[in-house]
Structures are given as structure tokens and as C-alpha cells.
Amino acid sequence: MNQTDKTITIVIAAGGTSGHIYPAFAIATGIKKTLPSVKFIFCGAPGGLEQKMVENEGYEFFPIPAQNMPNRHDRRY
């Protein structure tokens, strides 16, 4: 197999708010312009905003268990 036969897959984890997801889309779009054969997989919380946005953009979505960051006043963290 030579270098041109390999598919590059990039996994992006960005979610929670559109302020994290839109920049990830911009990065993916920029990379796609240079390397059109690149495959992107976006990871995030199942059923969250990121899943809906990613699927609407036509990218593959892989759900991962996620939870909110703890409150900074919680001394356990």
C-alpha cells in the first residue's frame, strides 16, 4: 500500500455549546479544502446539541459518555 491509498481519519471532540462546535467545523472545512479525502468523526454526548449539529452538517457522530464539569467550588475536584 502506498501513501495515496491510505485514508486519514481525524476525530474531533467538541461539544456542549455551539461556541465549541462551530470552530471545530471551521477547522474540518479548512482541512477538507487541502485534503478532500480526509474522514472526520465528531465525538460528544449522545442526544446533545453537538449530535444534532454534527449530523445536520453531514459528519459522522460517535457518542461518548460525558458529564458536565464539576463546579469549581466543589472541593472534591
mmCIF file of C-alpha atoms in Angstrom:
data_model
loop_
_atom_site.group_PDB
_atom_site.id
_atom_site.type_symbol
_atom_site.label_atom_id
_atom_site.label_comp_id
_atom_site.label_asym_id
_atom_site.label_seq_id
_atom_site.Cartn_x
_atom_site.Cartn_y
_atom_site.Cartn_z
ATOM 1 C CA MET A 1 0.000 0.000 0.000
ATOM 2 C CA ASN A 2 1.446 3.354 -0.931
ATOM 3 C CA GLN A 3 0.840 6.697 0.746
ATOM 4 C CA THR A 4 -2.006 7.666 -1.609
ATOM 5 C CA ASP A 5 -4.012 4.548 -0.683
ATOM 6 C CA LYS A 6 -4.282 5.476 2.987
ATOM 7 C CA THR A 7 -7.367 7.192 4.362
ATOM 8 C CA ILE A 8 -6.756 9.725 7.088
ATOM 9 C CA THR A 9 -9.369 9.846 9.842
ATOM 10 C CA ILE A 10 -9.468 12.769 12.251
ATOM 11 C CA VAL A 11 -11.507 12.552 15.447
ATOM 12 C CA ILE A 12 -12.775 15.833 16.881
ATOM 13 C CA ALA A 13 -14.310 16.199 20.328
ATOM 14 C CA ALA A 14 -16.161 19.486 20.669
ATOM 15 C CA GLY A 15 -19.472 19.965 22.314
ATOM 16 C CA GLY A 16 -21.669 21.447 24.918
ATOM 17 C CA THR A 17 -22.211 24.757 23.152
ATOM 18 C CA SER A 18 -22.193 25.988 19.596
ATOM 19 C CA GLY A 19 -19.230 28.154 20.598
ATOM 20 C CA HIS A 20 -17.147 24.982 20.683
ATOM 21 C CA ILE A 21 -18.746 23.201 17.740
ATOM 22 C CA TYR A 22 -18.619 25.943 15.084
ATOM 23 C CA PRO A 23 -14.835 26.420 15.386
ATOM 24 C CA ALA A 24 -14.433 22.640 15.038
ATOM 25 C CA PHE A 25 -16.490 22.777 11.837
ATOM 26 C CA ALA A 26 -14.271 25.595 10.551
ATOM 27 C CA ILE A 27 -11.150 23.526 11.202
ATOM 28 C CA ALA A 28 -12.667 20.489 9.479
ATOM 29 C CA THR A 29 -13.677 22.614 6.484
ATOM 30 C CA GLY A 30 -10.179 24.075 6.187
ATOM 31 C CA ILE A 31 -8.550 20.657 6.301
ATOM 32 C CA LYS A 32 -11.065 19.290 3.766
ATOM 33 C CA LYS A 33 -10.048 22.004 1.282
ATOM 34 C CA THR A 34 -6.450 20.801 1.385
ATOM 35 C CA LEU A 35 -7.096 17.080 1.868
ATOM 36 C CA PRO A 36 -10.518 16.234 0.387
ATOM 37 C CA SER A 37 -10.258 12.515 1.198
ATOM 38 C CA VAL A 38 -9.940 13.063 4.963
ATOM 39 C CA LYS A 39 -12.691 11.468 7.045
ATOM 40 C CA PHE A 40 -13.928 13.253 10.171
ATOM 41 C CA ILE A 41 -15.620 11.703 13.181
ATOM 42 C CA PHE A 42 -17.045 14.043 15.805
ATOM 43 C CA CYS A 43 -17.460 12.777 19.375
ATOM 44 C CA GLY A 44 -19.783 14.122 22.013
ATOM 45 C CA ALA A 45 -22.599 13.461 24.430
ATOM 46 C CA PRO A 46 -25.404 11.345 22.984
ATOM 47 C CA GLY A 47 -28.551 13.314 22.326
ATOM 48 C CA GLY A 48 -26.829 16.618 22.986
ATOM 49 C CA LEU A 49 -26.666 19.760 20.906
ATOM 50 C CA GLU A 50 -23.423 18.603 19.309
ATOM 51 C CA GLN A 51 -25.003 15.419 17.946
ATOM 52 C CA LYS A 52 -27.776 17.323 16.215
ATOM 53 C CA MET A 53 -25.393 19.928 14.779
ATOM 54 C CA VAL A 54 -22.826 17.371 13.592
ATOM 55 C CA GLU A 55 -25.416 15.196 11.896
ATOM 56 C CA ASN A 56 -27.010 18.255 10.244
ATOM 57 C CA GLU A 57 -23.578 19.126 8.785
ATOM 58 C CA GLY A 58 -23.286 15.613 7.350
ATOM 59 C CA TYR A 59 -20.423 14.400 9.531
ATOM 60 C CA GLU A 60 -20.290 11.084 11.362
ATOM 61 C CA PHE A 61 -21.084 11.312 15.073
ATOM 62 C CA PHE A 62 -19.778 8.897 17.713
ATOM 63 C CA PRO A 63 -21.470 9.224 21.116
ATOM 64 C CA ILE A 64 -19.304 9.061 24.221
ATOM 65 C CA PRO A 65 -20.423 9.170 27.850
ATOM 66 C CA ALA A 66 -19.874 12.688 29.107
ATOM 67 C CA GLN A 67 -20.907 14.836 32.010
ATOM 68 C CA ASN A 68 -20.662 18.480 32.918
ATOM 69 C CA MET A 69 -17.501 19.779 34.520
ATOM 70 C CA PRO A 70 -17.826 19.982 38.291
ATOM 71 C CA ASN A 71 -18.472 23.314 39.923
ATOM 72 C CA ARG A 72 -15.139 24.931 40.730
ATOM 73 C CA HIS A 73 -16.286 25.423 44.328
ATOM 74 C CA ASP A 74 -16.673 21.692 44.785
ATOM 75 C CA ARG A 75 -13.565 20.758 46.789
ATOM 76 C CA ARG A 76 -13.659 17.136 45.659
ATOM 77 C CA TYR A 77 -12.133 18.182 42.313
#
